[in-house]
Coordinates of C-alpha atoms in Angstrom, one line a residue:
Chain A
G1 CA -12.4 70.9 39.1
A2 CA -15.7 71.8 37.6
G3 CA -17.0 70.1 34.7
V4 CA -19.0 71.2 31.8
S5 CA -22.3 72.7 32.9
Q6 CA -25.4 73.4 30.8
S7 CA -28.7 75.4 31.5
P8 CA -31.5 75.0 31.7
S9 CA -31.5 71.3 32.4
N10 CA -35.1 71.1 31.0
K11 CA -36.9 73.4 28.6
V12 CA -40.6 73.2 27.5
T13 CA -41.5 75.6 25.0
E14 CA -44.4 76.2 22.5
K15 CA -44.0 75.7 18.8
G16 CA -42.8 79.0 17.2
K17 CA -41.1 80.4 20.2
D18 CA -37.2 81.0 20.3
V19 CA -35.1 79.4 22.9
E20 CA -31.6 79.7 24.0
L21 CA -29.4 77.0 25.6
R22 CA -26.4 77.8 27.5
C23 CA -23.0 75.9 27.9
D24 CA -20.2 76.6 30.2
P25 CA -17.1 74.7 29.2
I26 CA -14.3 73.5 31.5
S27 CA -12.1 76.3 32.3
G28 CA -9.0 76.5 29.8
H29 CA -10.6 74.2 27.2
T30 CA -10.3 75.8 23.7
A31 CA -12.7 73.5 21.7
L32 CA -16.4 73.6 22.3
Y33 CA -19.0 71.4 20.5
W34 CA -22.8 71.2 20.3
Y35 CA -24.5 67.9 19.6
R36 CA -28.3 66.9 19.4
Q37 CA -29.5 63.6 20.6
S38 CA -33.1 62.5 19.7
L39 CA -34.6 59.8 21.8
G40 CA -32.8 56.5 21.5
Q41 CA -30.5 57.9 18.9
G42 CA -26.9 58.6 18.5
L43 CA -25.3 62.1 18.5
E44 CA -25.8 64.5 15.6
F45 CA -23.0 67.0 15.3
L46 CA -24.3 70.8 15.2
I47 CA -21.3 73.2 15.5
Y48 CA -17.8 73.3 16.8
F49 CA -15.8 76.1 18.1
Q50 CA -12.0 76.1 18.5
G51 CA -10.3 79.3 20.0
N52 CA -10.7 82.3 17.8
S53 CA -11.3 80.5 14.6
A54 CA -14.5 80.7 12.6
P55 CA -16.9 78.0 13.9
D56 CA -17.5 74.8 11.8
K57 CA -21.5 75.1 11.4
S58 CA -21.7 72.4 9.0
G59 CA -23.9 70.3 11.2
L60 CA -26.6 73.1 11.8
P61 CA -29.8 71.7 10.3
S62 CA -31.2 74.8 9.3
D63 CA -30.9 78.7 9.5
R64 CA -33.1 78.6 12.6
F65 CA -30.2 77.3 14.4
S66 CA -27.3 79.6 15.5
A67 CA -24.6 79.4 18.2
E68 CA -22.1 82.0 19.4
R69 CA -19.3 81.7 21.8
T70 CA -18.3 84.7 23.7
G71 CA -14.8 85.4 25.0
G72 CA -13.8 82.0 23.9
S73 CA -15.8 80.4 27.0
V74 CA -19.5 80.4 27.4
S75 CA -21.6 79.4 24.4
T76 CA -25.2 79.9 23.5
L77 CA -27.2 77.8 21.2
T78 CA -30.2 79.6 19.8
I79 CA -33.2 78.0 18.1
Q80 CA -35.7 80.4 16.4
R81 CA -39.2 79.4 15.7
T82 CA -38.9 76.2 17.3
Q83 CA -40.6 73.1 15.8
Q84 CA -41.7 69.8 17.2
E85 CA -39.1 68.1 15.5
D86 CA -36.4 70.2 17.4
S87 CA -37.4 68.3 20.6
A88 CA -34.2 66.4 21.8
V89 CA -31.5 66.6 24.3
Y90 CA -29.0 69.0 23.3
L91 CA -25.5 68.1 24.6
C92 CA -22.4 70.4 24.9
A93 CA -18.8 69.1 25.1
S94 CA -15.5 70.8 25.5
S95 CA -11.9 69.6 24.9
R96 CA -8.6 71.0 26.0
G97 CA -7.4 71.3 22.3
T98 CA -7.7 69.6 19.1
S99 CA -4.9 67.0 19.1
G100 CA -6.0 63.4 18.5
R101 CA -5.6 62.6 22.1
D102 CA -7.9 65.5 23.4
T103 CA -11.0 63.9 24.4
Q104 CA -14.4 65.6 24.8
Y105 CA -15.9 66.1 28.3
F106 CA -19.7 66.3 28.1
G107 CA -22.2 68.4 30.1
P108 CA -25.5 66.9 31.5
G109 CA -27.5 68.1 28.4
T110 CA -30.6 70.3 28.0
R111 CA -33.7 68.4 27.3
L112 CA -35.8 70.5 25.0
T113 CA -39.6 69.7 24.5
V114 CA -41.4 71.6 21.8
L115 CA -45.2 71.4 22.2
Chain B
A1 CA -20.8 56.9 4.0
Q2 CA -20.9 56.1 7.8
K3 CA -17.7 57.0 9.5
I4 CA -18.4 54.8 12.5
T5 CA -20.4 51.7 12.5
Q6 CA -21.8 49.8 15.5
T7 CA -23.7 46.8 14.3
Q8 CA -25.0 45.6 17.6
P9 CA -28.0 47.6 18.7
G10 CA -28.4 45.5 22.0
M11 CA -26.2 43.2 24.0
F12 CA -26.7 41.0 27.0
V13 CA -23.9 39.7 29.3
Q14 CA -23.9 37.8 32.5
E15 CA -22.5 39.5 35.5
K16 CA -18.8 39.0 35.9
E17 CA -18.4 37.7 32.3
A18 CA -16.5 39.7 29.6
V19 CA -18.2 41.3 26.6
T20 CA -17.0 42.8 23.3
L21 CA -18.7 45.6 21.8
D22 CA -18.0 46.2 18.1
C23 CA -16.9 49.2 16.2
T24 CA -15.6 49.8 12.8
Y25 CA -14.4 53.0 11.3
D26 CA -13.9 54.6 7.8
T27 CA -11.2 57.2 7.4
S28 CA -8.4 57.9 4.7
D29 CA -6.4 60.0 7.3
P30 CA -3.5 58.2 8.7
S31 CA -3.8 60.2 12.0
Y32 CA -6.9 59.7 13.9
G33 CA -8.2 59.0 17.2
L34 CA -10.8 56.4 18.5
F35 CA -13.0 57.0 21.6
W36 CA -15.6 55.1 23.6
Y37 CA -18.2 56.7 25.7
K38 CA -20.7 55.3 28.1
Q39 CA -24.0 56.9 28.5
P40 CA -26.2 55.4 31.5
S41 CA -29.9 56.0 31.7
S42 CA -29.0 59.4 33.6
G43 CA -28.0 60.8 30.2
E44 CA -24.5 61.9 30.8
M45 CA -21.7 60.9 28.5
I46 CA -18.7 59.5 30.3
F47 CA -15.3 59.1 28.4
L48 CA -13.9 55.5 28.8
I49 CA -10.9 54.9 26.6
Y50 CA -8.8 56.4 23.8
Q51 CA -6.9 54.9 21.0
G52 CA -4.6 56.7 18.7
S53 CA -4.0 55.6 15.2
Y54 CA -0.2 55.5 15.8
D55 CA -0.3 53.7 19.3
Q56 CA 1.6 50.5 19.1
Q57 CA -0.3 48.9 22.1
N58 CA -3.9 48.4 22.7
A59 CA -5.4 50.9 25.2
T60 CA -6.4 49.8 28.6
E61 CA -8.2 51.5 31.5
G62 CA -9.1 49.3 34.3
R63 CA -11.7 46.9 33.2
Y64 CA -12.0 48.4 29.8
S65 CA -9.6 47.5 26.9
L66 CA -9.7 48.5 23.2
N67 CA -9.0 45.6 20.7
F68 CA -7.5 47.8 18.0
Q69 CA -7.1 46.2 14.6
K70 CA -5.8 48.8 12.3
A71 CA -5.7 46.8 9.1
R72 CA -9.3 45.9 9.5
K73 CA -10.3 49.3 10.8
S74 CA -11.9 48.0 14.0
A75 CA -11.8 49.3 17.5
N76 CA -13.7 47.0 19.6
L77 CA -14.3 47.7 23.4
V78 CA -13.8 44.9 25.8
I79 CA -15.4 45.1 29.2
S80 CA -14.0 42.4 31.5
A81 CA -15.8 41.2 34.7
S82 CA -19.1 42.9 33.9
Q83 CA -20.9 44.7 36.7
L84 CA -24.6 45.7 37.0
G85 CA -23.6 49.2 36.7
D86 CA -22.1 48.7 33.3
S87 CA -25.7 48.5 31.9
A88 CA -25.7 51.5 29.5
M89 CA -25.4 52.8 26.0
Y90 CA -21.9 52.6 24.6
F91 CA -20.9 55.0 21.8
C92 CA -17.8 54.6 19.7
A93 CA -16.4 57.8 18.2
M94 CA -13.5 58.8 15.9
R95 CA -11.9 62.2 15.2
D96 CA -9.7 62.7 12.2
T97 CA -7.9 65.8 11.0
N98 CA -9.7 65.4 7.6
T99 CA -12.9 66.4 9.1
G100 CA -11.6 69.5 10.9
N101 CA -11.4 67.7 14.1
Q102 CA -15.2 67.0 14.2
F103 CA -16.0 63.7 16.2
Y104 CA -18.2 61.2 14.5
F105 CA -20.4 59.0 16.6
G106 CA -21.7 55.6 15.9
T107 CA -25.4 54.8 16.8
G108 CA -24.5 52.9 19.8
T109 CA -24.9 49.6 21.5
S110 CA -27.3 49.1 24.5
L111 CA -25.6 46.8 27.0
T112 CA -27.6 45.0 29.7
V113 CA -25.8 43.1 32.3
I114 CA -27.8 40.2 33.9
P115 CA -27.5 39.3 37.5

């Protein structure tokens, strides 16, 4: 079956512009996660959606970052007034549920470059 | 405090040899899951292996095995018969119910397999 897809694969933008990153999880997966990975670094948790519950936004670095998940499926991560430090790869992952065994499956990521 | 610690930024192994990548974790929750992911230079995150905190036996998946020492809170990944294609970043991750099902990732270990 289809894996997690993300678009665009690459995004170059100018400082101060808004960007939207899209994630399409695996069909039937109820949990969806966004992470940020800076060059050569580990994964930084941003936000987590589980079913119809309120999202866990505890990892969002500032109020310029927001995310939504429509219909329990596709998710959009929005970064407003982008800054150069926002340049990173943004990874989306989904999992079937939230039991301990439910692993995450990752998309290919969106590489964001803010000039 | 770090939830996941990977103390080896870089490792080298001869082709066909075995290698152990270290991971220690910190949680007070008796129920948790431990995961290892591989990230080749292409950037995708690939799930390798899972170990549950209540699992009695060490997990194995092909050439990957997890040396789970619960009392020491360590979950080392063992790769047997290394292949050139094993060269990649390896991330250890943990999920525990105390954190609302967030995944915590270590900083990763870069493995290079030498022909």
